[in-house]
Amino acid sequence: MMPSNLLETHGLAAFYGDFQALFGIDFHIEPDETVAIIGSNGAGKSTFLKSIVGLLRAKAEAIYFDGKAIGGNPAYRIVAQGISMVPEGRRLFPSLSVEENLLIGAYGKREGPWTLSAIYEIFPVLKQKRNVPATALSGGQQQMASIGRALMANPKLLLCDEISLGLAPVVIKEIYAQLERVTASGTTLIVVEQDVKQAMAVADRVYCLREGRIALEGRPSDLSREQITAAYFGL
Amino acid sequence: MSDLMGTILDGILLGGLYALFAAGLSLIFGVMRLVNIAHGDLIILSAYIALVASGGLGLHPLVSLVIVVPLMASLGYALQRSILNRTLGKDILPPLLVTFGLSVFLQNALLQIFSGDSRLLHAGGLETLHVDLPAGVAVGVLPCLMFMVAVAVISGLQLLLYRTGLGRAFRSVSDDQEAAQLMGINNAHLFGLAMALSLSIVSIAGVFLGIRTNFDPSIGPTRLIFAFEAIIIGGLGDLWGTLVGGVILGVAQTLGAKINPGYQILAGHIVFLAILTFRPQGFFPKTR
């Protein structure tokens, strides 16, 4: 394996019971790179992220992170090694306040640049609302809190699952602007996006998944619209 | 009149003991949605461990807590990690069945080891100490102590749950177990800690129970019922509500006993059923 990659998967397969959702995914991302994963509903995008972070079982050698085989490790160990995830649907803890949600992100006490004050600097609205229950936030604010919570773990690799889903364009723009600050500070980023245009705009490289397999991979500038449409819909 | 006030006061203080029975049960249900049917039997087990510790080492039963609490806490952690964690999942039936089995096991093991004879923890006169209040009401020192300990335990639990990192982790796991793992929380370990904490409180409850009344291996399930009733009356999820529930149950029982000694348990159940009928959510439900 090449040591230059932060994360690699080799023939990664994933199952929900007897149902196979991923069929041999070969993926890699270099440090400081931003990679977007696109694909239609049910293509296996979320499944891929869940496998990386340990919520779904994987074979040990199927996933290498920082040069170590991490497949099959429980999620709490993988998070401790420096991968955190912003889950689809935000999944904030409703009985915790906004600030408590951020603090629980730092449960593993990994050292790094992200602290409460650093999060409040990129998302000032969270500071104003820090004592309200997480459920009292608007959708966009909840997404900011969920991203902030994941950053509090000071990850080397941040996984974002459908963060623009259901949000107004202006809010999406704001959130992606802040994510750029996050990647500029040295965090490697994988975003799963249904919005292809958004994905192309932020990513250094794009993977398109279809029916649990990689249908296309490349730099946004190298990919034509026709290629993407074909990969996306399987035409 | 003063007689009646004395009875009510006794009932209120008895509520402290019931809150101690209930607090650990409530904590476990809150954190991992596990209904521990063996909870009452674990209370009785702690009383027997205190009996052995105080008999063997000549310790005062309350001092024996320095042995009983760590022992029960370790047992709780081991029990959770080795058996109970395997029963947790979408189906609520396995934990019920397994803890029911544990309850049967504990009763029979205690019967085998200690026989069915009633026992009592001797607290060197603490049991009979009284303080005379104005208006001719006398109040026992032990019930007062139990009540104060119950208030202290509940305050401590509240502080833990709402002011510490561990408490935050307990609450987040209670909300969403999968998202909690994404925070780096090892749920299995956290559940073990919750059970250890629960059985620490159980130990305190067991020792007070053993000083206050006779106990034998068969009385655990009744304590479980009292704990359930205190939790339901108070409203699920609120620890101070549980104390109020315990007090209502205690007062109902002592008043019932005053009418006719045979009515003690029945009166508690009747009040519980009445509350379940007219206010099924309890008095202080915590809705999220």
Coordinates of C-alpha atoms in Angstrom, one line a residue:
Chain A
M1 CA 0.0 0.0 0.0
M2 CA 1.1 3.6 -0.6
P3 CA 1.8 5.4 2.6
S4 CA 0.8 8.7 1.1
N5 CA -2.9 7.9 1.4
L6 CA -4.7 8.9 4.6
L7 CA -7.4 6.3 4.0
E8 CA -7.6 3.4 1.6
T9 CA -10.2 0.8 1.1
H10 CA -9.5 -2.4 -0.8
G11 CA -12.4 -4.5 -2.0
L12 CA -14.6 -3.2 0.7
A13 CA -17.9 -5.1 1.0
A14 CA -20.8 -4.3 3.3
F15 CA -23.9 -6.2 4.3
Y16 CA -27.2 -5.6 6.0
G17 CA -28.0 -9.1 7.1
D18 CA -28.1 -11.1 3.9
F19 CA -28.4 -8.1 1.7
Q20 CA -25.1 -6.9 0.2
A21 CA -24.9 -3.1 -0.1
L22 CA -21.3 -2.6 -1.2
F23 CA -19.4 -4.8 -3.7
G24 CA -15.6 -4.3 -3.6
I25 CA -15.0 -0.6 -3.2
D26 CA -11.4 0.5 -3.9
F27 CA -11.1 4.0 -2.6
H28 CA -8.3 6.3 -1.5
I29 CA -7.9 9.8 -0.2
E30 CA -4.7 11.7 0.4
P31 CA -4.1 14.0 3.4
D32 CA -5.6 17.5 2.9
E33 CA -7.7 16.3 0.0
T34 CA -11.4 16.8 -0.3
V35 CA -13.3 14.0 -2.0
A36 CA -17.0 14.0 -2.8
I37 CA -19.1 10.9 -3.2
I38 CA -22.1 11.2 -5.4
G39 CA -24.8 8.8 -6.5
S40 CA -28.5 8.3 -6.4
N41 CA -30.5 7.1 -3.5
G42 CA -29.5 3.6 -2.4
A43 CA -26.2 3.7 -4.3
G44 CA -24.4 2.8 -1.1
K45 CA -22.9 6.3 -0.2
S46 CA -24.0 6.3 3.4
T47 CA -23.2 2.6 3.8
F48 CA -19.7 3.4 2.6
L49 CA -19.2 6.1 5.3
K50 CA -20.8 3.8 8.0
S51 CA -18.3 1.1 7.1
I52 CA -15.3 3.4 7.4
V53 CA -16.4 4.6 10.8
G54 CA -17.1 1.2 12.2
L55 CA -20.9 1.2 12.4
L56 CA -20.9 -1.6 9.9
R57 CA -18.6 -4.6 10.0
A58 CA -15.8 -4.8 7.6
K59 CA -12.8 -7.1 7.1
A60 CA -9.6 -5.9 8.8
E61 CA -7.6 -5.4 5.6
A62 CA -10.5 -3.8 3.7
I63 CA -9.8 -0.4 5.4
Y64 CA -6.4 1.2 6.1
F65 CA -6.3 4.5 8.0
D66 CA -2.9 6.2 8.6
G67 CA -1.2 3.0 7.5
K68 CA -3.1 0.8 9.9
A69 CA -5.7 -1.8 9.1
I70 CA -8.8 -0.6 11.0
G71 CA -11.6 -2.7 9.4
G72 CA -13.8 -4.5 11.9
N73 CA -12.8 -2.1 14.8
P74 CA -15.7 -0.8 16.9
A75 CA -16.7 2.8 16.1
Y76 CA -15.4 4.2 19.4
R77 CA -11.9 3.0 18.6
I78 CA -12.0 4.4 15.1
V79 CA -13.1 7.7 16.4
A80 CA -10.2 7.7 18.9
Q81 CA -7.8 7.2 16.0
G82 CA -9.1 10.4 14.2
I83 CA -12.1 9.8 12.0
S84 CA -15.3 11.5 12.9
M85 CA -18.6 11.6 11.1
V86 CA -21.5 14.1 10.7
P87 CA -24.3 11.6 10.3
E88 CA -27.2 11.9 7.9
G89 CA -30.1 13.6 9.6
R90 CA -27.7 15.4 12.0
R91 CA -28.6 13.1 14.9
L92 CA -28.1 15.7 17.7
F93 CA -28.9 14.5 21.2
P94 CA -32.3 16.0 22.0
S95 CA -31.9 16.0 25.8
L96 CA -28.6 17.8 25.6
S97 CA -28.2 21.5 25.2
V98 CA -26.3 22.9 22.1
E99 CA -23.1 23.3 24.1
E100 CA -23.4 19.9 25.7
N101 CA -23.8 18.4 22.2
L102 CA -20.5 20.1 21.3
L103 CA -18.8 18.9 24.5
I104 CA -19.9 15.3 24.0
G105 CA -18.0 15.4 20.7
A106 CA -14.8 15.9 22.7
Y107 CA -15.5 12.7 24.7
G108 CA -12.4 11.0 23.5
K109 CA -10.2 14.0 24.5
R110 CA -8.1 14.1 21.3
E111 CA -5.8 17.1 21.2
G112 CA -6.1 19.5 18.4
P113 CA -7.1 23.0 17.2
W114 CA -10.9 22.4 17.7
T115 CA -12.2 23.7 21.0
L116 CA -15.6 25.2 22.0
S117 CA -14.3 28.7 21.3
A118 CA -12.9 27.6 17.9
I119 CA -16.3 26.2 16.9
Y120 CA -18.1 29.3 18.2
E121 CA -15.8 31.4 16.0
I122 CA -16.8 29.6 12.8
F123 CA -20.5 29.2 13.8
P124 CA -21.2 32.3 16.0
V125 CA -24.9 31.5 16.1
L126 CA -24.2 28.4 18.2
K127 CA -22.7 30.6 20.9
Q128 CA -25.8 32.6 21.2
K129 CA -27.9 29.5 21.4
R130 CA -25.5 27.5 23.5
N131 CA -27.9 26.9 26.4
V132 CA -31.0 25.9 24.4
P133 CA -31.9 22.3 23.7
A134 CA -30.5 21.1 20.4
T135 CA -34.1 20.5 19.2
A136 CA -34.8 24.2 19.4
L137 CA -32.4 25.1 16.6
S138 CA -33.4 25.6 13.0
G139 CA -32.3 23.0 10.5
G140 CA -29.2 24.9 9.3
Q141 CA -28.2 25.6 12.9
Q142 CA -28.6 21.9 13.8
Q143 CA -26.3 21.1 10.9
M144 CA -23.7 23.5 12.1
A145 CA -24.0 22.0 15.6
S146 CA -23.6 18.5 14.2
I147 CA -20.5 19.6 12.2
G148 CA -19.2 21.3 15.3
R149 CA -19.8 18.2 17.4
A150 CA -17.8 16.1 14.9
L151 CA -14.9 18.6 14.8
M152 CA -14.7 18.7 18.6
A153 CA -13.1 15.2 18.3
N154 CA -10.2 16.9 16.4
P155 CA -10.4 14.4 13.5
K156 CA -7.7 13.9 10.8
L157 CA -10.5 12.8 8.5
L158 CA -14.0 14.2 8.6
L159 CA -16.9 12.4 7.0
C160 CA -20.0 14.5 6.1
D161 CA -23.2 12.6 5.1
E162 CA -25.7 14.7 3.1
I163 CA -25.2 17.9 5.0
S164 CA -27.1 20.0 2.5
L165 CA -30.2 17.9 2.6
G166 CA -33.3 19.9 3.3
L167 CA -31.5 23.2 3.8
A168 CA -32.0 26.5 2.0
P169 CA -29.3 27.4 -0.6
V170 CA -28.1 30.4 1.3
V171 CA -27.5 28.2 4.4
I172 CA -25.8 25.5 2.4
K173 CA -23.5 28.2 1.0
E174 CA -22.6 29.4 4.5
I175 CA -22.0 25.9 5.8
Y176 CA -19.7 25.0 2.9
A177 CA -17.8 28.3 3.3
Q178 CA -17.0 27.3 6.9
L179 CA -16.1 23.8 5.8
E180 CA -13.5 25.4 3.5
R181 CA -11.9 27.0 6.6
V182 CA -11.9 23.5 8.2
T183 CA -10.1 21.9 5.3
A184 CA -7.7 24.8 5.1
S185 CA -6.7 24.1 8.7
G186 CA -5.5 20.6 7.6
T187 CA -8.5 18.4 8.0
T188 CA -9.1 15.9 5.2
L189 CA -12.8 15.7 4.1
I190 CA -15.1 13.2 2.5
V191 CA -18.5 14.6 1.6
V192 CA -21.5 12.5 0.5
E193 CA -23.7 14.7 -1.6
Q194 CA -26.8 14.2 -3.7
D195 CA -26.3 17.7 -5.1
V196 CA -23.9 16.9 -7.9
K197 CA -23.2 20.6 -8.6
Q198 CA -22.3 21.3 -5.0
A199 CA -20.1 18.2 -4.9
M200 CA -18.2 19.3 -8.0
A201 CA -17.7 22.7 -6.6
V202 CA -16.0 21.6 -3.3
A203 CA -14.2 18.5 -4.2
D204 CA -10.6 17.8 -5.5
R205 CA -11.8 14.4 -6.7
V206 CA -15.2 12.8 -7.1
Y207 CA -16.4 9.2 -6.9
C208 CA -19.7 8.2 -8.3
L209 CA -21.3 5.1 -6.7
R210 CA -24.1 3.1 -8.4
E211 CA -25.6 -0.1 -6.9
G212 CA -22.8 -0.6 -4.4
R213 CA -19.9 -0.2 -7.0
I214 CA -17.7 2.6 -8.1
A215 CA -19.1 3.8 -11.5
L216 CA -16.8 6.7 -12.0
E217 CA -13.8 8.4 -10.4
G218 CA -11.9 11.6 -11.3
R219 CA -11.2 15.3 -10.9
P220 CA -14.2 17.5 -11.5
S221 CA -12.3 19.3 -14.3
D222 CA -11.6 16.1 -16.1
L223 CA -15.2 14.8 -16.1
S224 CA -17.7 15.7 -18.7
R225 CA -21.4 16.1 -17.9
E226 CA -22.2 13.1 -20.1
Q227 CA -19.8 10.9 -18.3
I228 CA -21.4 11.8 -14.9
T229 CA -24.9 11.4 -16.1
A230 CA -24.0 8.0 -17.5
A231 CA -22.3 6.9 -14.3
Y232 CA -25.1 8.3 -12.1
F233 CA -28.0 6.7 -13.9
G234 CA -26.2 3.8 -15.4
L235 CA -27.2 4.7 -19.0
Chain B
M1 CA -54.3 14.3 65.9
S2 CA -50.6 14.1 66.8
D3 CA -50.9 10.4 66.3
L4 CA -52.1 10.9 62.7
M5 CA -49.3 13.4 62.1
G6 CA -46.8 10.9 63.5
T7 CA -48.1 8.3 61.1
I8 CA -47.9 10.6 58.1
L9 CA -44.4 11.7 59.1
D10 CA -43.4 8.0 59.3
G11 CA -44.8 7.5 55.8
I12 CA -42.9 10.4 54.4
L13 CA -39.7 9.2 55.8
L14 CA -40.4 5.6 54.6
G15 CA -40.7 7.2 51.2
G16 CA -36.9 7.9 51.4
L17 CA -36.2 4.2 51.5
Y18 CA -38.5 3.5 48.6
A19 CA -36.8 6.3 46.6
L20 CA -33.5 4.5 47.3
F21 CA -35.1 1.2 46.0
A22 CA -36.2 3.1 42.9
A23 CA -33.3 5.3 42.0
G24 CA -31.0 2.6 40.7
L25 CA -33.9 1.0 38.7
S26 CA -34.8 4.3 37.2
L27 CA -31.2 5.0 36.2
I28 CA -30.8 1.7 34.4
F29 CA -34.1 2.1 32.5
G30 CA -33.2 5.7 31.6
V31 CA -29.7 4.9 30.3
M32 CA -30.3 1.6 28.4
R33 CA -34.0 0.9 28.5
L34 CA -33.4 -2.2 30.5
V35 CA -36.0 -3.3 33.0
N36 CA -34.1 -5.1 35.7
I37 CA -36.6 -7.7 37.2
A38 CA -33.8 -8.8 39.6
H39 CA -33.5 -5.4 41.1
G40 CA -35.4 -6.3 44.3
D41 CA -33.4 -9.5 44.7
L42 CA -30.1 -7.6 44.3
I43 CA -31.3 -5.3 47.2
I44 CA -31.7 -8.4 49.3
L45 CA -28.4 -9.8 48.2
S46 CA -26.7 -6.6 49.4
A47 CA -28.4 -7.0 52.8
Y48 CA -27.0 -10.6 53.0
I49 CA -23.5 -9.4 52.0
A50 CA -23.8 -6.7 54.8
L51 CA -25.0 -9.5 57.2
V52 CA -21.8 -11.5 56.4
A53 CA -19.6 -8.5 56.5
S54 CA -21.0 -7.2 59.8
G55 CA -21.1 -10.7 61.3
G56 CA -17.7 -11.9 60.2
L57 CA -15.8 -8.7 60.8
G58 CA -17.9 -7.2 63.6
L59 CA -18.6 -4.1 61.6
H60 CA -21.6 -1.8 62.1
P61 CA -24.0 -2.4 59.2
L62 CA -23.6 1.1 57.9
V63 CA -19.8 0.8 58.1
S64 CA -20.0 -2.5 56.2
L65 CA -21.1 -0.4 53.2
V66 CA -17.4 0.3 52.6
I67 CA -17.3 -3.4 51.6
V68 CA -20.8 -3.9 50.2
V69 CA -20.8 -1.0 47.8
P70 CA -17.5 -1.8 45.9
L71 CA -18.5 -5.5 45.9
M72 CA -21.9 -4.8 44.4
A73 CA -20.6 -2.2 42.0
S74 CA -18.0 -4.7 40.7
L75 CA -20.7 -7.4 40.4
G76 CA -22.9 -4.9 38.5
Y77 CA -20.2 -4.1 36.0
A78 CA -19.3 -7.7 35.5
L79 CA -22.9 -8.7 35.2
Q80 CA -23.6 -6.0 32.6
R81 CA -20.5 -6.7 30.5
S82 CA -20.8 -10.5 30.6
I83 CA -24.5 -11.1 30.3
L84 CA -26.9 -8.1 30.2
N85 CA -25.2 -6.3 27.3
R86 CA -25.8 -9.3 25.1
T87 CA -29.6 -9.1 25.8
L88 CA -29.9 -5.4 24.7
G89 CA -31.3 -4.7 21.3
K90 CA -34.4 -3.7 19.5
D91 CA -36.4 -6.5 21.2
I92 CA -37.3 -5.7 24.8
L93 CA -38.1 -9.3 25.7
P94 CA -34.6 -10.8 26.2
P95 CA -33.5 -8.4 29.0
L96 CA -36.8 -9.1 30.8
L97 CA -36.4 -12.8 30.5
V98 CA -32.8 -12.9 31.5
T99 CA -33.2 -10.6 34.6
F100 CA -36.3 -12.7 35.5
G101 CA -34.0 -15.7 35.4
L102 CA -31.4 -13.9 37.5
S103 CA -34.1 -13.1 40.0
V104 CA -35.1 -16.8 40.4
F105 CA -31.4 -17.7 40.6
L106 CA -30.6 -15.2 43.3
Q107 CA -33.6 -16.2 45.4
N108 CA -32.7 -19.8 45.3
A109 CA -29.0 -19.3 45.8
L110 CA -29.7 -17.1 48.9
L111 CA -32.1 -19.8 50.2
Q112 CA -29.5 -22.5 49.7
I113 CA -26.8 -20.5 51.5
F114 CA -28.7 -18.7 54.2
S115 CA -31.9 -20.8 54.6
G116 CA -35.3 -19.2 54.6
D117 CA -35.0 -17.8 58.2
S118 CA -35.5 -14.1 58.6
R119 CA -32.5 -12.1 59.4
L120 CA -31.9 -8.6 60.7
L121 CA -28.9 -6.3 60.6
H122 CA -28.1 -5.1 64.2
A123 CA -27.3 -1.5 64.2
G124 CA -26.4 -1.1 67.9
G125 CA -29.6 0.7 69.1
L126 CA -29.9 3.0 66.0
E127 CA -33.1 1.2 65.2
T128 CA -34.9 2.4 68.3
L129 CA -33.5 5.9 68.8
H130 CA -36.1 8.6 68.8
V131 CA -36.3 12.3 68.8
D132 CA -39.3 14.0 70.4
L133 CA -40.8 16.7 68.3
P134 CA -43.3 19.3 69.6
A135 CA -47.0 18.4 69.8
G136 CA -46.1 15.0 71.1
V137 CA -44.8 13.6 67.8
A138 CA -41.8 11.3 68.1
V139 CA -39.7 10.6 65.1
G140 CA -37.1 7.8 64.6
V141 CA -33.5 8.6 63.9
L142 CA -33.1 5.8 61.4
P143 CA -36.1 6.9 59.2
C144 CA -34.7 10.4 59.3
L145 CA -31.3 9.2 58.3
M146 CA -32.7 7.1 55.5
F147 CA -34.6 10.0 54.1
M148 CA -31.5 12.3 54.3
V149 CA -29.4 9.7 52.5
A150 CA -32.1 9.3 49.8
V151 CA -32.0 13.1 49.3
A152 CA -28.2 13.0 49.2
V153 CA -28.2 10.1 46.7
I154 CA -30.7 11.8 44.4
S155 CA -28.8 15.1 44.6
G156 CA -25.6 13.3 43.8
L157 CA -27.2 11.5 40.8
Q158 CA -28.6 14.8 39.5
L159 CA -25.2 16.4 39.8
L160 CA -23.5 13.5 38.0
L161 CA -26.1 13.4 35.2
Y162 CA -26.3 17.1 34.5
R163 CA -22.9 18.5 35.6
T164 CA -20.2 15.9 34.5
G165 CA -18.9 14.5 31.3
L166 CA -19.9 11.0 32.4
G167 CA -23.4 12.2 33.0
R168 CA -23.5 13.8 29.5
A169 CA -22.4 10.5 28.1
F170 CA -25.1 8.7 29.9
R171 CA -27.7 11.1 28.6
S172 CA -26.5 10.9 25.0
V173 CA -26.5 7.1 25.0
S174 CA -30.0 7.3 26.3
D175 CA -31.0 9.5 23.4
D176 CA -29.3 7.7 20.5
Q177 CA -27.0 4.7 20.9
E178 CA -25.6 4.8 17.4
A179 CA -24.8 8.5 17.4
A180 CA -23.2 8.1 20.8
Q181 CA -20.7 5.6 19.3
L182 CA -19.8 8.2 16.8
M183 CA -18.7 10.4 19.7
G184 CA -16.2 7.8 20.7
I185 CA -18.3 6.4 23.4
N186 CA -17.9 2.7 24.2
N187 CA -21.5 1.9 25.0
A188 CA -20.8 -1.5 26.5
H189 CA -18.4 0.0 29.0
L190 CA -20.8 2.9 29.8
F191 CA -23.7 0.5 30.4
G192 CA -21.3 -1.4 32.8
L193 CA -20.7 1.8 34.7
A194 CA -24.4 2.6 34.9
M195 CA -25.1 -0.9 36.3
A196 CA -22.2 -0.5 38.8
L197 CA -23.7 2.9 39.9
S198 CA -27.2 1.3 40.1
L199 CA -26.0 -1.5 42.3
S200 CA -24.0 0.9 44.5
I201 CA -27.3 2.6 45.3
V202 CA -28.9 -0.8 45.7
S203 CA -26.3 -1.6 48.4
I204 CA -27.3 1.4 50.4
A205 CA -31.0 0.5 50.0
G206 CA -30.3 -3.1 51.0
V207 CA -28.4 -2.2 54.2
F208 CA -31.1 0.3 55.3
L209 CA -33.8 -2.4 54.6
G210 CA -31.9 -4.9 56.6
I211 CA -31.6 -2.6 59.6
R212 CA -35.2 -1.5 59.4
T213 CA -37.0 -4.8 59.0
N214 CA -36.5 -8.6 58.9
F215 CA -35.5 -10.0 55.5
D216 CA -35.4 -13.4 53.9
P217 CA -34.5 -14.5 50.4
S218 CA -38.1 -14.3 49.2
I219 CA -38.9 -10.6 49.7
G220 CA -37.0 -9.2 46.7
P221 CA -39.9 -9.1 44.2
T222 CA -42.1 -7.0 46.6
R223 CA -39.3 -4.4 46.9
L224 CA -39.1 -4.4 43.1
I225 CA -42.9 -3.6 43.0
F226 CA -42.4 -0.7 45.5
A227 CA -39.6 0.7 43.4
F228 CA -41.8 0.4 40.2
E229 CA -44.7 2.1 42.0
A230 CA -42.5 5.0 43.2
I231 CA -41.1 5.5 39.7
I232 CA -44.5 5.4 38.0
I233 CA -46.2 7.7 40.6
G234 CA -43.4 10.2 40.3
G235 CA -43.4 10.1 36.5
L236 CA -40.8 8.3 34.4
G237 CA -37.4 9.9 34.1
D238 CA -37.5 12.4 37.0
L239 CA -35.5 11.4 40.1
W240 CA -37.0 14.0 42.4
G241 CA -40.4 12.8 41.1
T242 CA -39.4 9.3 42.2
L243 CA -38.7 10.6 45.7
V244 CA -42.2 12.2 45.7
G245 CA -43.6 8.9 44.4
G246 CA -41.8 7.0 47.2
V247 CA -43.3 9.5 49.8
I248 CA -46.8 9.1 48.4
L249 CA -46.4 5.3 48.5
G250 CA -45.0 5.4 52.0
V251 CA -47.7 7.6 53.4
A252 CA -50.4 5.4 51.8
Q253 CA -48.9 2.4 53.4
T254 CA -48.5 3.8 56.9
L255 CA -52.0 5.2 56.8
G256 CA -53.4 1.9 55.6
A257 CA -51.5 0.1 58.3
K258 CA -53.0 2.4 60.9
I259 CA -56.5 1.5 59.8
N260 CA -55.7 -2.1 59.9
P261 CA -52.2 -3.7 60.0
G262 CA -53.2 -6.0 57.2
Y263 CA -54.0 -3.1 54.9
Q264 CA -50.4 -1.7 54.7
I265 CA -49.4 -3.2 51.4
L266 CA -52.9 -3.1 49.9
A267 CA -53.3 0.6 50.7
G268 CA -50.1 1.4 48.7
H269 CA -51.3 -0.6 45.7
I270 CA -54.7 1.0 45.8
V271 CA -53.2 4.5 45.7
F272 CA -50.8 3.4 43.0
L273 CA -53.7 2.0 40.9
A274 CA -55.8 5.2 41.5
I275 CA -52.9 7.3 40.2
L276 CA -52.3 5.0 37.3
T277 CA -56.0 5.4 36.4
F278 CA -56.3 9.2 36.8
R279 CA -52.8 10.3 36.0
P280 CA -51.0 7.6 34.1
Q281 CA -48.1 9.8 33.2
G282 CA -47.3 10.3 36.9
F283 CA -46.8 13.6 38.6
F284 CA -43.6 14.9 37.1
P285 CA -43.1 13.1 33.7
K286 CA -40.1 14.1 31.8
T287 CA -41.2 14.4 28.2
R288 CA -38.6 14.9 25.5

